[in-house]
Amino acid sequence: MTAASAGYITDVDYIPGFYPHMSPVAMRYAASLNRVVPPATEKRFRYLELGCGLGRSLTTLAAANPQGEFVGVDVNANHVAAIDKDIATGELANARAIACDFATLPKDLGRFDFLALHGVFSWVAPEVRQQILEVAKSHLAPGGLLLVSYNAMPGWAHLQPIRGILRQYAALRQGDTVQRIRDALNYLVFIRDKKAKYFEDNPRAAAYVDGLLKQDLRYLAHEYLNEHWTSFYFSEVAGMFGSAGLAFVGSLPIHTNFWDLCVRPEFQELFRTTSNRLVTESHKDFCANTAFRWDIYATEPRVMQSPEERLKQVDDLYFRVARPGISLPHQVNLGVVTSTVQGPLYETLLKVLSKSSLRLSEILKDKSLKGNPAADLIRAVDAGVAMGLFDVTAGPVKITAKPLKGSVAVVSPFNRAVLASDSLGGRPVALASVATGTGHTLGDFDAAILHELTSEGPDGLVQRVDARLTGSGRSLQQEGKPVTDTTARQQLVESACAAFTDTSLPQLAQLGIVATAD
Ligand SMILES: C[S@@+](CC[C@H](N)C(=O)[O-])C[C@H]1O[C@@H](n2cnc3c(N)ncnc32)[C@H](O)[C@@H]1O
């Protein structure tokens, strides 16, 4: 352990991952739902990520927002070297990564409109948390937004011993960190299967172990072996950021901003009788047994004075139907609450937003929605987003884009590089879209089809994808079982290629990720 990492493991590199909640568009929309004016992003803006790991969120967002400047900081020099490579191959002129700890950021870093830290706050030493608060104080611009994720209470209460068992057993083992977490996981499974009393008394903890077995060992090492792992109550985090002059302004995913979508009706009375956000957020976490939070804070938040102001301040956001073929009634399970969207207003909104992506002001003016009070329409659109019916994007999406003709190309060098390195890597692949201002996730198998189609063309696509699949050792699954028969596998690959070309490819064209090759 070095003083710089302060108990955070540095001998195992993390795993790459893209997290859409970290996008400026998601943070801006969540703030605007809470009547807070977010920073503008149409022109130049600045974004800082603390503890950016291998930088997949940072670089994907930089590729999706060429007008923004993206800076990542990480104490692990291997992580920064990998990001530098991705920045070079992706030809990203607006991103850079700095290898340093939070206490020694360059003096001339300046102020940022967005500051984000995911997978950091719960896992670092108390003095490092203090450094994070200092960074927020001095580097977040007035009105800027900060996103912080953390392990939350009470959801972690029954799981905390799992972390304790893993860490204590790993400390007794020999070998590198990956070997020690592997041994610790085997021990955990052993005592769970032999019905140790802790697991008998906590059946949910016993089931949780199955999820751990599916995880990458590098992820598990970073999640569980850091010396200072902590889970926080919302009020503790709000208190810490409050001491640095930041106020809570909302949370992600979007539905967590709607208390009636987070807790059952019998718990909702408190929300009607108090306007104290500390009380309602805590009440929500107790009623929903929240285990993880993504919270947004702001320095000197500017509160919108009227609904009309939202139309002025954030009317650069666009809304569209979340995916083709969605129909009503639309039922969604949001964890504690299952909700159903239906009714004539939603039927019309669904029709309107299937044809084109629209700003809120355009939705209000749409002829087919005439007669509905503006407040009802805005509420329906926001609730539709919260329930996954609609999507919010940073710019217009060409829903009626011309069909692709002839050979197809992946437009940006960044996305081409991601496809070349990550397809069939066993993890979802995120591609950047300038139209939406965020990343779009494909399965790694679909990513391989796209890569083959766009790099070598459609002739012999099925055979090439099949050969890559066989070479990678990755198996296809049918009804939860690996497909071992060669003919059955080839048929599956063939239907996957056809489905990808018919359904996913036109969607990627709408997002500006692929286009007809010149
Ligand atoms: C769990 S990883 C999360 C990475 C990334 N945010 C993600 O979600 O993929 C935490 C990262 O924080 C970095 N980190 C931990 N302590 C740090 C410190 N004191 N200064 C800078 N980086 C730190 C680690 O090296 C690691 O890459």
XYZ file of C-alpha atoms in Angstrom, residues 4-306:
303
model
C -1.220 7.922 -2.200
C -3.629 5.004 -2.499
C -4.358 5.081 1.272
C -5.474 1.461 1.578
C -7.045 1.208 -1.882
C -5.763 -1.826 -3.823
C -3.476 -1.006 -6.742
C -2.000 -4.405 -7.621
C -5.085 -5.547 -9.572
C -6.447 -3.480 -12.423
C -10.187 -2.863 -12.458
C -12.592 -3.981 -15.204
C -13.839 -1.603 -17.908
C -17.460 -0.472 -17.673
C -19.729 2.255 -19.037
C -22.330 3.753 -16.673
C -25.053 5.849 -18.395
C -25.982 7.623 -15.130
C -22.645 9.442 -15.424
C -23.669 11.220 -18.618
C -24.245 14.983 -18.507
C -27.657 14.404 -20.126
C -28.788 12.080 -17.299
C -27.480 14.404 -14.583
C -29.048 17.474 -16.228
C -32.437 15.835 -16.636
C -32.477 14.561 -13.027
C -31.585 18.044 -11.739
C -34.258 19.679 -13.906
C -36.908 17.272 -12.565
C -36.054 18.651 -9.125
C -36.444 22.239 -10.399
C -32.686 22.894 -10.395
C -31.137 24.680 -13.383
C -28.343 22.408 -14.665
C -25.211 23.624 -16.467
C -25.718 24.167 -20.209
C -24.017 21.705 -22.552
C -24.853 23.005 -26.013
C -21.519 24.799 -26.149
C -18.224 24.077 -24.372
C -18.458 22.533 -20.876
C -15.997 20.807 -18.533
C -16.346 17.373 -16.875
C -14.077 15.811 -14.241
C -14.186 12.151 -13.170
C -12.482 11.184 -9.913
C -11.269 7.574 -9.725
C -12.044 6.948 -13.403
C -10.641 3.380 -13.395
C -10.087 2.158 -16.961
C -12.018 5.198 -18.187
C -14.776 3.620 -20.278
C -17.361 6.106 -18.988
C -14.953 9.009 -19.450
C -13.910 8.182 -23.016
C -17.385 7.123 -24.194
C -18.871 10.371 -22.882
C -16.028 12.377 -24.439
C -16.747 10.724 -27.805
C -20.479 11.423 -27.394
C -19.966 15.074 -26.391
C -17.244 16.531 -28.610
C -18.079 20.040 -27.363
C -17.134 19.052 -23.773
C -13.709 18.708 -22.182
C -13.317 15.479 -20.174
C -10.629 14.941 -17.534
C -10.168 11.714 -15.573
C -8.048 11.220 -12.468
C -6.867 7.889 -11.076
C -4.097 6.853 -8.707
C -3.465 3.619 -10.630
C -0.899 4.371 -13.375
C -1.900 1.220 -15.327
C -5.459 2.550 -15.568
C -4.246 5.893 -16.874
C -1.922 4.229 -19.405
C -4.881 2.186 -20.741
C -7.005 5.340 -21.030
C -4.190 7.170 -22.850
C -4.144 4.316 -25.364
C -7.932 4.477 -25.848
C -7.760 8.260 -26.271
C -5.081 7.876 -28.955
C -6.797 5.055 -30.906
C -10.201 6.715 -30.534
C -8.746 10.048 -31.733
C -10.350 11.897 -28.825
C -9.050 15.451 -28.765
C -11.280 16.406 -25.825
C -10.240 13.836 -23.185
C -7.226 13.316 -20.966
C -6.366 11.264 -17.901
C -4.084 12.225 -15.043
C -2.248 9.680 -12.879
C -2.401 11.129 -9.367
C -4.341 10.889 -6.134
C -7.089 13.303 -5.166
C -4.778 15.235 -2.813
C -2.273 16.109 -5.505
C -4.382 17.262 -8.457
C -2.583 19.732 -10.725
C -2.949 23.261 -9.326
C -4.164 24.675 -12.630
C -6.998 22.174 -13.166
C -9.646 24.903 -12.934
C -13.380 24.535 -12.385
C -15.777 21.984 -13.862
C -19.480 22.016 -14.706
C -19.770 18.305 -13.902
C -17.876 16.207 -11.393
C -18.537 12.477 -11.147
C -17.290 9.636 -8.975
C -18.661 6.146 -9.316
C -17.464 3.208 -7.232
C -15.145 5.388 -5.170
C -16.768 7.086 -2.165
C -17.633 3.926 -0.184
C -14.318 2.273 -0.914
C -11.703 4.848 0.133
C -10.223 5.935 3.470
C -11.933 8.700 5.508
C -9.059 11.077 4.693
C -9.536 10.373 0.960
C -13.257 11.166 1.315
C -12.184 14.434 2.872
C -9.913 15.064 -0.123
C -12.863 14.402 -2.446
C -14.902 17.006 -0.578
C -11.999 19.465 -0.936
C -11.862 18.775 -4.685
C -15.619 19.371 -4.900
C -15.274 22.648 -2.986
C -12.497 24.024 -5.140
C -13.163 22.486 -8.562
C -16.953 22.414 -9.002
C -18.163 25.591 -10.707
C -21.094 27.490 -9.138
C -24.263 25.784 -10.358
C -22.199 22.721 -11.308
C -23.466 19.183 -10.659
C -21.663 16.386 -8.809
C -22.658 12.723 -9.103
C -21.603 10.341 -6.340
C -22.467 6.647 -6.038
C -22.109 4.672 -2.813
C -23.158 1.548 -0.971
C -26.235 2.512 0.997
C -27.898 1.542 4.234
C -30.091 -0.171 5.236
C -29.831 -2.341 2.086
C -26.298 -3.413 2.952
C -27.060 -4.279 6.591
C -27.651 -8.002 6.085
C -24.800 -8.224 3.533
C -22.025 -6.477 5.443
C -20.787 -9.748 7.012
C -20.173 -11.109 3.496
C -17.658 -8.360 2.922
C -16.162 -9.017 6.384
C -15.838 -12.752 5.736
C -14.265 -12.246 2.283
C -11.788 -9.668 3.531
C -10.792 -11.579 6.663
C -10.338 -14.878 4.871
C -8.425 -13.245 1.973
C -6.022 -11.700 4.504
C -5.108 -15.199 5.729
C -4.271 -16.471 2.241
C -1.059 -16.400 0.211
C -0.630 -15.196 -3.351
C -1.706 -12.135 -5.251
C -4.953 -10.309 -4.639
C -6.857 -12.219 -7.339
C -5.786 -15.564 -5.868
C -6.758 -14.436 -2.369
C -10.235 -13.271 -3.397
C -10.719 -16.568 -5.288
C -9.840 -18.515 -2.135
C -12.080 -16.298 -0.018
C -15.000 -16.815 -2.402
C -14.534 -20.603 -2.233
C -14.566 -20.363 1.563
C -17.762 -18.300 1.464
C -19.467 -20.897 -0.760
C -18.222 -23.680 1.550
C -19.730 -22.173 4.707
C -22.907 -21.189 2.864
C -23.367 -24.722 1.480
C -22.656 -26.275 4.881
C -25.409 -24.021 6.275
C -23.339 -21.845 8.612
C -25.782 -20.170 11.022
C -25.149 -16.694 9.556
C -26.473 -17.933 6.212
C -29.325 -19.882 7.784
C -30.421 -16.748 9.629
C -29.956 -14.572 6.505
C -31.379 -16.460 3.505
C -31.011 -13.374 1.262
C -27.286 -13.289 2.029
C -27.085 -16.968 1.074
C -28.716 -16.224 -2.289
C -26.429 -13.200 -2.782
C -23.392 -15.525 -2.906
C -24.675 -16.986 -6.207
C -24.454 -13.517 -7.748
C -20.846 -13.149 -6.568
C -19.903 -16.380 -8.341
C -20.855 -14.800 -11.688
C -18.629 -11.743 -11.153
C -15.138 -11.040 -12.463
C -12.577 -11.640 -9.681
C -10.978 -8.245 -10.381
C -14.324 -6.570 -9.703
C -14.710 -8.573 -6.476
C -11.213 -7.577 -5.334
C -11.995 -3.871 -5.808
C -15.454 -4.193 -4.295
C -14.595 -6.189 -1.165
C -10.904 -6.092 -0.316
C -10.319 -2.387 0.187
C -9.424 -1.607 3.759
C -11.962 1.177 4.283
C -15.109 -0.230 2.647
C -18.143 1.502 4.182
C -21.852 1.742 3.490
C -23.562 5.032 4.298
C -26.975 6.302 5.230
C -28.160 9.011 2.855
C -28.086 11.551 5.699
C -24.390 10.845 6.381
C -23.414 11.529 2.773
C -25.690 14.592 2.598
C -23.996 15.822 5.792
C -20.504 15.382 4.343
C -21.314 17.136 1.060
C -23.292 19.761 2.999
C -20.143 20.579 4.989
C -18.420 21.228 1.640
C -21.224 23.614 0.615
C -23.079 21.231 -1.713
C -26.817 20.595 -1.650
C -28.665 17.405 -2.664
C -30.593 18.050 -5.897
C -31.754 14.638 -7.108
C -30.805 11.069 -7.853
C -30.575 8.406 -10.523
C -32.068 6.228 -11.920
C -34.806 8.687 -12.865
C -37.627 6.816 -11.090
C -35.903 7.429 -7.735
C -36.966 11.076 -8.040
C -40.622 9.975 -7.864
C -41.343 8.740 -4.379
C -44.585 7.041 -5.420
C -42.487 4.823 -7.720
C -40.080 3.918 -4.903
C -42.244 2.971 -1.928
C -45.554 1.195 -1.512
C -48.704 3.340 -1.013
C -48.951 2.583 2.725
C -45.638 4.375 3.294
C -46.428 7.439 1.228
C -48.206 9.575 3.823
C -44.916 10.955 5.146
C -44.086 12.336 1.700
C -47.311 14.318 1.703
C -46.742 15.788 5.134
C -43.081 16.816 5.019
C -41.076 18.798 2.533
C -37.793 18.020 4.297
C -35.738 16.162 1.685
C -33.416 14.583 4.265
C -36.436 13.004 5.919
C -38.089 11.817 2.706
C -34.919 10.373 1.176
C -34.141 8.443 4.384
C -37.738 7.242 4.679
C -37.538 6.076 1.049
C -34.335 4.114 1.751
C -35.820 2.451 4.848
C -39.057 1.502 3.040
C -37.255 0.311 -0.105
C -34.220 -1.258 1.657
C -31.913 0.711 -0.674
C -28.456 -0.848 -1.099
C -26.893 1.515 -3.638
C -27.422 5.193 -4.374
C -26.474 7.538 -7.208
C -26.942 11.041 -5.808
C -26.556 14.423 -7.429
C -25.309 17.443 -5.499
C -24.841 21.026 -6.618
C -22.935 24.065 -5.497
C -25.116 27.147 -5.239
C -28.048 25.441 -7.023
C -30.281 27.844 -8.897
C -33.875 26.827 -8.253
C -36.378 27.312 -11.077
C -39.107 29.701 -10.064
C -41.819 28.321 -12.346
